[in-house]
Short mmCIF file of C-alpha atoms and ligand atoms in Angstrom, two decimals:
data_model
loop_
_atom_site.label_atom_id
_atom_site.label_comp_id
_atom_site.label_asym_id
_atom_site.label_seq_id
_atom_site.Cartn_x
_atom_site.Cartn_y
_atom_site.Cartn_z
CA MET J 544 24.35 28.25 -42.69
CA THR J 545 26.83 26.90 -40.18
CA ILE J 546 25.91 24.31 -37.63
CA TRP J 547 26.35 26.95 -34.91
CA THR J 548 23.82 29.24 -36.53
CA MET J 549 21.41 26.33 -36.68
CA ILE J 550 21.93 25.45 -33.04
CA THR J 551 21.51 29.07 -31.97
CA LYS J 552 18.31 29.49 -33.95
CA MET J 553 16.85 26.25 -32.68
CA SER J 554 17.82 27.10 -29.10
CA GLU J 555 15.67 30.17 -29.37
CA GLY J 556 12.70 27.79 -29.64
CA LEU J 557 13.73 25.77 -26.60
CA GLY J 558 11.99 28.19 -24.25
CA ARG J 559 8.72 27.50 -26.05
CA THR J 560 9.38 23.76 -26.00
CA CYS J 561 9.88 23.99 -22.25
CA ALA J 562 6.77 26.14 -21.92
CA ILE J 563 4.67 23.43 -23.58
CA PHE J 564 6.31 20.79 -21.43
CA PHE J 565 5.97 22.44 -18.02
CA LEU J 566 2.56 24.02 -18.59
CA THR J 567 1.19 20.71 -19.83
CA LEU J 568 2.44 18.95 -16.71
CA LEU J 569 1.17 21.76 -14.50
CA PHE J 570 -2.36 21.40 -15.86
CA SER J 571 -2.63 17.76 -16.85
CA LEU J 572 -1.35 16.18 -13.64
CA PRO J 573 -4.15 17.66 -11.45
CA LEU J 574 -6.71 17.55 -14.27
CA GLY J 575 -5.95 13.85 -14.67
CA MET J 576 -6.79 13.31 -11.01
CA LEU J 577 -10.11 15.06 -11.50
CA VAL J 578 -10.83 12.93 -14.58
CA ALA J 579 -9.88 9.78 -12.65
CA MET J 580 -12.29 10.75 -9.86
CA LEU J 581 -15.10 11.36 -12.34
CA ARG J 582 -14.28 8.09 -14.09
CA MET J 583 -14.61 6.23 -10.77
CA SER J 584 -17.75 8.13 -9.78
CA ARG J 585 -20.67 6.06 -8.59
CA ASN J 586 -22.91 8.18 -10.79
CA ARG J 587 -23.25 6.05 -13.93
CA VAL J 588 -23.79 9.00 -16.26
CA VAL J 589 -20.73 10.86 -15.01
CA SER J 590 -18.49 7.82 -15.28
CA ALA J 591 -19.84 6.91 -18.75
CA VAL J 592 -19.27 10.43 -20.09
CA THR J 593 -15.76 10.44 -18.64
CA LYS J 594 -15.08 7.07 -20.19
CA VAL J 595 -15.98 8.47 -23.61
CA TYR J 596 -13.74 11.49 -23.01
CA ILE J 597 -10.81 9.22 -22.21
CA ALA J 598 -11.51 6.92 -25.14
CA VAL J 599 -11.66 9.80 -27.63
CA LEU J 600 -8.51 11.53 -26.37
CA ARG J 601 -6.53 8.34 -26.25
CA GLY J 602 -8.02 6.95 -29.43
CA THR J 603 -7.30 9.86 -31.77
CA PRO J 604 -3.92 11.36 -32.75
CA LEU J 605 -2.62 14.22 -30.66
CA MET J 606 -1.89 15.94 -33.96
CA LEU J 607 -5.60 16.02 -34.83
CA GLN J 608 -6.43 17.30 -31.36
CA LEU J 609 -3.91 20.10 -31.79
CA LEU J 610 -5.48 21.07 -35.08
CA ALA J 611 -8.97 20.83 -33.64
CA VAL J 612 -8.25 23.05 -30.64
CA THR J 613 -6.25 25.59 -32.66
CA TYR J 614 -8.42 25.89 -35.77
CA GLY J 615 -11.71 24.40 -34.56
CA PRO J 616 -13.06 27.72 -33.26
CA PHE J 617 -12.38 29.30 -36.65
CA TYR J 618 -14.32 26.66 -38.57
CA LEU J 619 -17.10 26.35 -36.00
CA PHE J 620 -17.73 29.96 -35.02
CA GLY J 621 -15.84 31.89 -37.64
CA SER J 622 -13.74 33.42 -34.89
CA GLY J 623 -10.12 34.31 -35.54
CA VAL J 624 -7.29 31.90 -34.86
CA ALA J 625 -5.50 32.67 -31.58
CA ARG J 626 -2.52 34.94 -32.18
CA GLU J 627 -0.60 33.29 -29.34
CA LYS J 628 -0.56 29.63 -30.33
CA LEU J 629 0.82 28.59 -26.94
CA ILE J 630 -2.67 28.72 -25.49
CA PRO J 631 -4.41 26.23 -27.83
CA VAL J 632 -1.28 24.07 -27.87
CA VAL J 633 -1.18 23.80 -24.08
CA ILE J 634 -4.95 23.22 -23.94
CA ALA J 635 -4.73 20.36 -26.43
CA PHE J 636 -1.71 18.81 -24.73
CA SER J 637 -3.25 19.13 -21.26
CA LEU J 638 -6.56 17.57 -22.30
CA ASN J 639 -4.73 14.75 -24.02
CA TYR J 640 -2.27 14.00 -21.23
CA ALA J 641 -4.95 14.30 -18.55
CA ALA J 642 -6.69 11.34 -20.21
CA TYR J 643 -3.53 9.23 -19.98
CA PHE J 644 -2.73 10.34 -16.42
CA ALA J 645 -6.33 9.66 -15.39
CA GLU J 646 -6.03 6.02 -16.40
CA ILE J 647 -2.70 5.72 -14.59
CA TYR J 648 -4.18 7.25 -11.43
CA ARG J 649 -7.23 5.03 -11.65
CA GLY J 650 -5.09 1.92 -11.99
CA GLY J 651 -3.04 2.98 -8.97
CA ILE J 652 -6.03 3.81 -6.82
CA GLU J 653 -7.83 0.60 -7.70
CA SER J 654 -4.75 -1.45 -6.89
CA MET J 655 -4.89 -0.32 -3.25
CA SER J 656 -6.25 -2.96 -0.91
CA ARG J 657 -9.58 -2.36 0.77
CA GLY J 658 -7.89 -3.03 4.09
CA GLN J 659 -6.09 0.32 3.94
CA TYR J 660 -9.37 2.20 3.61
CA GLU J 661 -11.00 0.10 6.31
CA ALA J 662 -8.15 0.51 8.77
CA ALA J 663 -8.29 4.29 8.32
CA GLU J 664 -12.07 4.31 8.60
CA VAL J 665 -12.08 2.38 11.86
CA LEU J 666 -9.38 4.68 13.24
CA GLY J 667 -11.70 7.61 12.54
CA TYR J 668 -9.99 9.22 9.54
CA SER J 669 -12.41 11.20 7.38
CA ARG J 670 -12.64 10.15 3.75
CA ILE J 671 -10.48 13.07 2.67
CA GLN J 672 -7.89 12.42 5.37
CA CYS J 673 -7.79 8.78 4.37
CA PHE J 674 -7.28 9.64 0.70
CA MET J 675 -4.70 12.38 1.22
CA ARG J 676 -2.64 10.66 3.90
CA ILE J 677 -3.02 6.95 3.40
CA ILE J 678 -4.05 6.24 -0.19
CA LEU J 679 -2.48 8.98 -2.32
CA PRO J 680 1.12 8.67 -1.07
CA GLN J 681 1.09 4.93 -1.76
CA VAL J 682 -0.56 5.45 -5.15
CA ILE J 683 2.12 7.97 -6.13
CA LYS J 684 4.84 5.48 -5.35
CA ARG J 685 3.12 2.77 -7.37
CA ILE J 686 2.44 4.88 -10.45
CA LEU J 687 5.73 6.74 -10.60
CA PRO J 688 7.27 4.45 -13.26
CA SER J 689 4.20 4.83 -15.51
CA VAL J 690 4.17 8.58 -14.97
CA THR J 691 7.85 8.71 -15.94
CA ASN J 692 6.95 6.96 -19.19
CA GLU J 693 4.35 9.57 -19.99
CA VAL J 694 6.65 12.45 -19.11
CA VAL J 695 9.36 11.06 -21.39
CA THR J 696 6.80 10.76 -24.17
CA LEU J 697 5.65 14.32 -23.51
CA VAL J 698 9.17 15.63 -24.07
CA LYS J 699 9.17 14.11 -27.54
CA ASP J 700 5.53 14.99 -28.23
CA THR J 701 6.23 18.71 -27.85
CA SER J 702 7.54 18.43 -31.41
CA MET J 703 3.94 17.91 -32.56
CA ALA J 704 3.41 21.63 -32.13
CA PHE J 705 4.90 22.05 -35.61
CA THR J 706 1.49 21.02 -37.02
CA VAL J 707 0.11 24.39 -35.95
CA ALA J 708 3.35 26.21 -36.78
CA TYR J 709 4.06 27.11 -33.16
CA GLN J 710 7.64 28.32 -33.15
CA GLU J 711 9.16 25.83 -30.74
CA MET J 712 12.51 24.16 -31.23
CA PHE J 713 11.46 21.38 -33.59
CA THR J 714 9.28 23.65 -35.73
CA ILE J 715 12.23 25.99 -36.24
CA GLY J 716 14.47 23.02 -36.98
CA LYS J 717 12.06 21.75 -39.60
CA GLN J 718 11.93 25.16 -41.26
CA ILE J 719 15.71 25.35 -41.40
CA ALA J 720 15.87 21.81 -42.77
CA ASN J 721 13.49 22.82 -45.56
CA SER J 722 15.17 26.07 -46.47
CA GLN J 723 18.73 24.70 -46.29
CA THR J 724 17.86 21.24 -47.60
CA SER J 725 19.84 19.83 -44.72
CA PHE J 726 19.25 16.90 -42.41
CA LEU J 727 21.42 18.42 -39.72
CA PRO J 728 18.61 20.26 -37.85
CA PHE J 729 16.92 16.91 -37.19
CA VAL J 730 20.10 15.51 -35.72
CA ILE J 731 20.39 18.57 -33.51
CA ALA J 732 16.74 18.19 -32.44
CA GLY J 733 17.37 14.54 -31.61
CA VAL J 734 20.29 15.49 -29.38
CA PHE J 735 18.19 18.16 -27.66
CA TYR J 736 15.40 15.68 -26.90
CA PHE J 737 17.83 13.05 -25.73
CA VAL J 738 19.53 15.40 -23.27
CA PHE J 739 16.16 16.74 -22.07
CA ASN J 740 15.01 13.19 -21.37
CA ALA J 741 18.24 12.29 -19.65
CA VAL J 742 17.50 15.09 -17.20
CA VAL J 743 13.89 13.92 -16.82
CA GLY J 744 15.09 10.37 -16.23
CA PHE J 745 17.57 11.54 -13.62
CA ILE J 746 14.96 13.54 -11.70
CA MET J 747 12.33 10.81 -11.81
CA GLY J 748 14.92 8.25 -10.76
CA ARG J 749 15.75 10.39 -7.74
CA ALA J 750 12.06 10.62 -6.88
CA GLU J 751 11.64 6.87 -7.12
CA LYS J 752 14.65 6.36 -4.91
CA ARG J 753 13.27 8.74 -2.31
CA LEU J 754 10.12 6.65 -2.10
CA SER J 755 11.94 3.36 -1.87
CA TYR J 756 12.16 3.46 1.93
CA TYR J 757 9.05 1.33 2.14
CA ARG J 758 7.42 -1.49 0.20
CA MET X 389 -23.63 -4.88 34.58
CA ASN X 390 -23.27 -2.02 32.14
CA LYS X 391 -23.90 -3.00 28.53
CA LEU X 392 -21.06 -1.63 26.48
CA MET X 393 -22.22 -2.83 23.13
CA GLU X 394 -25.44 -4.39 22.04
CA ILE X 395 -26.68 -5.75 18.74
CA ARG X 396 -30.36 -6.62 18.54
CA HIS X 397 -32.07 -8.60 15.82
CA CYS X 398 -29.32 -7.95 13.34
CA ARG X 399 -30.06 -8.97 9.76
CA LYS X 400 -27.55 -8.85 6.93
CA GLN X 401 -27.90 -10.00 3.36
CA PHE X 402 -25.44 -10.10 0.50
CA GLY X 403 -27.62 -10.21 -2.58
CA TYR X 404 -30.10 -12.96 -1.90
CA ALA X 405 -27.95 -14.78 0.60
CA GLU X 406 -28.84 -14.02 4.19
CA VAL X 407 -25.57 -14.04 6.12
CA LEU X 408 -26.85 -12.95 9.55
CA THR X 409 -30.35 -13.89 10.69
CA ASP X 410 -32.01 -12.14 13.62
CA LEU X 411 -28.80 -12.19 15.60
CA SER X 412 -28.56 -10.58 19.04
CA LEU X 413 -25.46 -10.17 21.14
CA SER X 414 -24.37 -7.94 23.97
CA VAL X 415 -21.05 -7.26 25.63
CA THR X 416 -20.71 -5.92 29.16
CA GLU X 417 -17.85 -3.85 30.46
CA GLY X 418 -14.72 -5.87 31.15
CA GLN X 419 -16.05 -8.92 29.38
CA VAL X 420 -13.93 -11.01 27.03
CA LEU X 421 -16.15 -12.68 24.50
CA SER X 422 -14.99 -15.22 21.94
CA ILE X 423 -16.84 -16.02 18.77
CA ILE X 424 -16.20 -19.42 17.24
CA GLY X 425 -17.77 -21.26 14.36
CA PRO X 426 -17.11 -22.77 10.93
CA SER X 427 -15.91 -20.82 7.93
CA GLY X 428 -18.66 -18.83 6.28
CA SER X 429 -20.87 -18.77 9.36
CA GLY X 430 -20.85 -14.96 9.40
CA LYS X 431 -18.36 -14.18 12.18
CA SER X 432 -16.45 -11.57 10.21
CA THR X 433 -19.65 -10.08 8.88
CA LEU X 434 -20.93 -9.69 12.43
CA LEU X 435 -17.73 -7.93 13.48
CA ARG X 436 -17.85 -5.72 10.40
CA CYS X 437 -21.42 -4.73 11.18
CA ALA X 438 -20.46 -3.97 14.77
CA THR X 439 -17.55 -1.79 13.64
CA LEU X 440 -19.59 0.07 11.01
CA LEU X 441 -17.57 -1.31 8.10
CA GLU X 442 -20.73 -2.97 6.88
CA THR X 443 -24.30 -1.73 7.26
CA MET X 444 -26.92 -4.03 8.72
CA ASP X 445 -30.16 -4.45 6.79
CA GLY X 446 -32.18 -4.60 9.98
CA GLY X 447 -31.66 -4.35 13.72
CA ASP X 448 -30.26 -2.09 16.42
CA LEU X 449 -26.62 -1.35 17.13
CA ILE X 450 -25.98 0.41 20.42
CA TYR X 451 -22.79 1.54 22.14
CA LEU X 452 -23.21 2.67 25.76
CA GLY X 453 -26.78 3.72 25.15
CA ASN X 454 -25.91 5.57 21.93
CA TYR X 455 -27.71 4.24 18.90
CA ALA X 456 -25.51 3.76 15.88
CA ALA X 457 -28.47 2.18 14.11
CA ARG X 458 -32.07 1.79 15.11
CA ASP X 459 -34.55 -0.70 13.73
CA VAL X 460 -37.51 1.03 12.17
CA ASN X 461 -40.12 -1.35 10.76
CA GLY X 462 -37.52 -4.03 10.17
CA LYS X 463 -35.00 -1.70 8.52
CA ALA X 464 -31.83 -0.48 10.20
CA VAL X 465 -31.70 3.31 10.13
CA TYR X 466 -28.25 4.72 10.84
CA SER X 467 -27.58 7.80 12.92
CA SER X 468 -26.08 11.05 11.66
CA PRO X 469 -22.43 11.11 10.57
CA GLU X 470 -21.52 13.14 13.67
CA GLU X 471 -23.12 10.61 15.95
CA LEU X 472 -21.37 7.77 14.11
CA ARG X 473 -18.06 9.59 14.38
CA LYS X 474 -18.51 9.81 18.13
CA ILE X 475 -19.40 6.11 18.30
CA ARG X 476 -16.40 5.14 16.15
CA GLY X 477 -14.22 6.55 18.89
CA MET X 478 -15.54 3.94 21.31
CA PHE X 479 -14.24 0.84 19.58
CA GLY X 480 -11.12 -0.45 17.90
CA LEU X 481 -10.62 -3.28 15.43
CA VAL X 482 -7.64 -5.53 14.85
CA PHE X 483 -7.59 -7.14 11.42
CA GLN X 484 -6.47 -10.59 10.45
CA ASN X 485 -3.90 -9.16 8.04
CA PHE X 486 -2.89 -6.17 10.20
CA ASN X 487 -3.51 -3.45 7.59
CA LEU X 488 -0.69 -1.28 8.88
CA PHE X 489 0.13 1.78 6.80
CA PRO X 490 3.31 0.72 4.96
CA HIS X 491 4.56 4.24 4.26
CA TYR X 492 4.54 5.17 7.95
CA SER X 493 7.04 4.19 10.59
CA VAL X 494 5.76 2.10 13.47
CA LEU X 495 5.54 5.18 15.68
CA LYS X 496 3.65 7.20 13.08
CA ASN X 497 1.24 4.34 12.49
CA ILE X 498 0.35 4.56 16.17
CA MET X 499 0.51 8.32 16.65
CA GLU X 500 -1.30 9.74 13.65
CA ALA X 501 -4.90 8.86 14.51
CA PRO X 502 -4.80 10.19 18.10
CA MET X 503 -3.31 13.46 16.83
CA LEU X 504 -5.42 13.79 13.70
CA VAL X 505 -8.73 12.40 14.86
CA GLN X 506 -8.69 13.13 18.57
CA LYS X 507 -6.64 16.32 18.19
CA ARG X 508 -4.40 15.39 21.09
CA LYS X 509 -1.00 16.96 21.72
CA GLU X 510 1.97 15.38 20.00
CA LYS X 511 4.09 15.16 23.14
CA GLU X 512 1.45 13.37 25.14
CA VAL X 513 0.59 11.03 22.25
CA ARG X 514 4.26 10.17 21.72
CA GLU X 515 4.72 9.27 25.36
CA GLU X 516 1.67 7.07 25.28
CA ALA X 517 2.71 5.44 22.00
CA LEU X 518 6.16 4.65 23.37
CA ALA X 519 4.59 3.17 26.49
CA LEU X 520 2.33 1.02 24.32
CA LEU X 521 5.31 -0.16 22.28
CA GLU X 522 7.10 -1.10 25.45
CA GLN X 523 4.04 -2.99 26.61
CA MET X 524 4.10 -4.85 23.28
CA GLY X 525 7.80 -5.58 23.63
CA LEU X 526 8.65 -3.45 20.62
CA SER X 527 10.54 -0.55 22.12
CA ASP X 528 13.40 -0.97 19.66
CA LYS X 529 11.07 -0.91 16.63
CA ALA X 530 9.61 2.59 16.95
CA ASP X 531 11.42 3.85 13.84
CA ALA X 532 11.14 0.66 11.80
CA TYR X 533 8.77 0.34 8.86
CA PRO X 534 6.14 -2.39 8.72
CA TRP X 535 7.96 -4.37 6.01
CA GLN X 536 10.92 -4.75 8.34
CA LEU X 537 8.83 -6.56 10.96
CA SER X 538 7.70 -10.15 11.35
CA GLY X 539 3.98 -10.88 11.10
CA GLY X 540 3.71 -11.20 14.86
CA GLN X 541 5.45 -7.86 15.38
CA GLN X 542 3.21 -6.21 12.80
CA GLN X 543 0.14 -7.55 14.55
CA ARG X 544 1.40 -6.20 17.88
CA VAL X 545 1.89 -2.79 16.28
CA SER X 546 -1.66 -2.91 14.94
CA ILE X 547 -2.94 -3.73 18.43
CA ALA X 548 -0.97 -0.77 19.79
CA ARG X 549 -2.38 1.42 17.04
CA ALA X 550 -5.92 0.47 18.06
CA LEU X 551 -5.18 0.94 21.77
CA ALA X 552 -3.67 4.39 21.24
CA LEU X 553 -7.17 5.76 20.69
CA ASN X 554 -8.23 4.44 24.11
CA PRO X 555 -11.20 2.46 22.86
CA LYS X 556 -13.72 1.11 25.32
CA ILE X 557 -13.97 -2.14 23.39
CA LEU X 558 -11.58 -3.90 21.06
CA PHE X 559 -12.64 -6.31 18.32
CA PHE X 560 -10.28 -8.92 16.89
CA ASP X 561 -11.01 -10.80 13.68
CA GLU X 562 -8.84 -13.92 13.73
CA PRO X 563 -5.78 -11.99 14.89
CA THR X 564 -3.49 -15.01 14.58
CA SER X 565 -4.76 -16.67 11.40
CA ALA X 566 -2.15 -15.02 9.17
CA LEU X 567 0.69 -16.05 11.49
CA ASP X 568 2.96 -19.06 11.85
CA PRO X 569 2.18 -21.20 14.89
CA GLU X 570 5.27 -19.90 16.73
CA LEU X 571 4.15 -16.32 16.26
CA THR X 572 0.59 -17.07 17.33
CA GLY X 573 1.69 -17.43 20.94
CA GLU X 574 3.09 -13.92 21.19
CA ILE X 575 -0.20 -12.37 20.07
CA LEU X 576 -2.23 -14.56 22.39
CA ARG X 577 0.01 -13.48 25.27
CA VAL X 578 -0.65 -9.84 24.47
CA ILE X 579 -4.40 -10.40 24.39
CA ARG X 580 -4.24 -12.33 27.64
CA LYS X 581 -2.44 -9.41 29.28
CA LEU X 582 -5.12 -7.04 28.04
CA ALA X 583 -7.76 -9.35 29.50
CA GLU X 584 -6.01 -9.22 32.86
CA LYS X 585 -6.27 -5.44 32.68
CA LYS X 586 -10.02 -5.82 32.17
CA MET X 587 -10.01 -4.61 28.58
CA THR X 588 -13.37 -5.37 26.99
CA MET X 589 -12.78 -7.55 23.95
CA VAL X 590 -14.63 -9.51 21.29
CA ILE X 591 -12.41 -12.07 19.61
CA VAL X 592 -13.18 -14.19 16.57
CA THR X 593 -10.79 -17.11 16.78
CA HIS X 594 -10.11 -20.69 15.81
CA GLU X 595 -7.83 -21.19 18.82
CA MET X 596 -10.11 -23.22 21.06
CA ALA X 597 -7.70 -23.65 23.96
CA PHE X 598 -7.13 -19.92 24.00
CA ALA X 599 -10.84 -19.10 23.76
CA ARG X 600 -11.55 -21.38 26.69
CA ASP X 601 -8.74 -19.93 28.71
CA VAL X 602 -9.03 -16.24 28.19
CA SER X 603 -12.70 -15.53 27.57
CA ASP X 604 -15.55 -15.47 30.02
CA TRP X 605 -18.23 -15.96 27.40
CA VAL X 606 -18.15 -17.89 24.16
CA VAL X 607 -20.55 -17.77 21.27
CA PHE X 608 -20.81 -20.51 18.68
CA MET X 609 -22.13 -19.34 15.33
CA ASN X 610 -23.39 -21.35 12.43
CA ASN X 611 -25.17 -20.19 9.28
CA GLY X 612 -25.65 -16.67 10.54
CA VAL X 613 -27.21 -17.52 13.88
CA ILE X 614 -25.92 -18.11 17.38
CA VAL X 615 -26.43 -21.81 17.96
CA GLU X 616 -25.02 -22.02 21.44
CA GLU X 617 -23.41 -19.69 23.94
CA GLY X 618 -22.28 -19.69 27.51
CA ASP X 619 -19.35 -20.26 29.81
CA PRO X 620 -16.39 -21.32 27.63
CA ARG X 621 -15.66 -24.46 29.64
CA GLU X 622 -19.26 -25.52 29.23
CA VAL X 623 -19.59 -24.77 25.54
CA ILE X 624 -16.15 -25.99 24.45
CA ASP X 625 -15.79 -28.99 26.74
CA HIS X 626 -19.43 -30.03 26.97
CA PRO X 627 -21.26 -28.77 23.91
CA THR X 628 -24.91 -29.70 23.80
CA HIS X 629 -25.85 -28.76 20.29
CA GLU X 630 -25.28 -31.25 17.48
CA ARG X 631 -23.63 -28.67 15.19
CA THR X 632 -21.27 -27.51 17.94
CA ILE X 633 -20.22 -31.05 18.77
CA GLN X 634 -19.50 -31.71 15.09
CA PHE X 635 -17.48 -28.52 14.67
CA LEU X 636 -15.35 -29.08 17.76
CA ARG X 637 -14.74 -32.72 16.89
CA ARG X 638 -13.58 -31.77 13.43
CA LEU X 639 -11.20 -29.18 14.87
CA GLN X 640 -9.69 -31.78 17.18
CA GLU X 641 -9.12 -34.20 14.34
CA LYS X 642 -6.97 -31.61 12.55
N1 ATP S 2083 -18.83 -8.60 0.60
C1 ATP S 2083 -19.48 -9.77 0.46
N2 ATP S 2083 -20.25 -10.00 -0.62
C2 ATP S 2083 -20.93 -11.15 -0.76
N3 ATP S 2083 -20.89 -12.16 0.11
C3 ATP S 2083 -20.13 -12.01 1.20
C4 ATP S 2083 -19.38 -10.82 1.43
N4 ATP S 2083 -18.73 -10.94 2.61
C5 ATP S 2083 -19.05 -12.17 3.07
N5 ATP S 2083 -19.89 -12.81 2.25
C6 ATP S 2083 -20.47 -14.15 2.46
O1 ATP S 2083 -21.06 -14.15 3.74
C7 ATP S 2083 -20.85 -15.40 4.37
C8 ATP S 2083 -20.23 -15.17 5.73
O2 ATP S 2083 -18.93 -14.68 5.56
P1 ATP S 2083 -17.99 -14.29 6.77
O3 ATP S 2083 -16.74 -13.77 6.17
O4 ATP S 2083 -18.73 -13.45 7.70
O5 ATP S 2083 -17.73 -15.72 7.41
P2 ATP S 2083 -16.72 -16.11 8.59
O6 ATP S 2083 -17.52 -16.78 9.61
O7 ATP S 2083 -15.94 -14.91 9.01
O8 ATP S 2083 -15.78 -17.17 7.87
P3 ATP S 2083 -14.18 -17.43 8.08
O9 ATP S 2083 -14.05 -18.27 9.31
O10 ATP S 2083 -13.80 -18.17 6.86
O11 ATP S 2083 -13.52 -16.10 8.21
C9 ATP S 2083 -20.01 -16.23 3.45
O12 ATP S 2083 -20.86 -17.13 2.78
C10 ATP S 2083 -19.43 -15.23 2.50
O13 ATP S 2083 -19.25 -15.80 1.24
MG1 MG S 2084 -13.87 -14.34 8.87
#
């Protein structure tokens, strides 16, 4: 097999790699905010349960979570394994990343000074107006570097989907490596991830720059 | 005279520590009232109770006859959120450390609340905001961001932000304490001008000369109670209470 055949075959999986990446961000970024809110809830039970959720998802390997979401229903209920693996894969990734994003959001929100809330309150902003207009924009600026870190990690983590044999780029690469007894597919995968992350880094850098008009 | 704001028998505890004890205070229209007293005497807490940032444990809080809180069997019972929203529109508060919104330009800091909260037209609000900036001597700073301003300029913006909502009464909690001595003067000048325009104000301050000059009533607080109050020249120049004498003497020594 020539290197070009390898690249072509692996490229066919890139769409799925991107699907994991974008769908995970689409779901986990807002879900993380919800989890952060529950974690900061004044209701002790709610915040304790959320704390456990975060601890479990951050404290166990993503690989296990992928296996659990994909094959768990089969072992638990005897139901069939989903034909379209994208669904369990995205669910597992989203639940996992939401836990990380939640902690980032919480850190950002808790770092805001009480004075900002109080100024808005005295000026008559409602709690939602205060959060959406005063707190959230400043939190986004503060957490952007940490979010970038997670997004870069997510790019590389998409390769974990090979554990459930979801045919994304890395899974295909690994299969070729096995059948051809070649290391080349891994090198190709590395280049793919590196370029992907260069793009991510560029975009996030632009975003950070756009928010640098204030301190 | 019309009572603009009145606090009756206010009680406030933090844990077991009683910070305000049966404190009563009223402000009439056009009055400039200064609150002085040692650190920890409860001045900020009183202002925070008056501006609904803190809830009283007991007592009444009344703005122009509207009850924000009513004492029922020794417990302060607060009015409905709608009523409180209406009352919030009657007062403004200027913080010691400004609390401007850093991601907004000076103009937006001033304009957003009138448009968002009072639903006023942008054009009209902009004109008024620009007039306020001119009054504060900041016409050239409308598009600047808070970090580009000196502390004194930031404090003037925060005063303009409070005034843009046309409050009936303005509270200041040590508006010059975070500023260098040279910048203190510019804020005091602004407050003095507001006093000349008969703006009703309650000012917590450590600037005795200013309090004596600008206010027509001064309150000396200690340990959560009003120890002495009256005409500023009387209280500041001829205090009668032992604690007041001590406090003023110590200030002079500094
Ligand atoms: N949120 C709070 N929790 C617990 N104790 C508080 C809180 N806020 C204030 N206190 C206490 O209440 C007392 C009065 O505080 P306050 O800030 O009202 O004093 P102050 O007169 O404004 O003092 P300063 O001149 O230093 O500003 C102090 O003993 C303070 O420690
Ligand atoms: Mg204080």
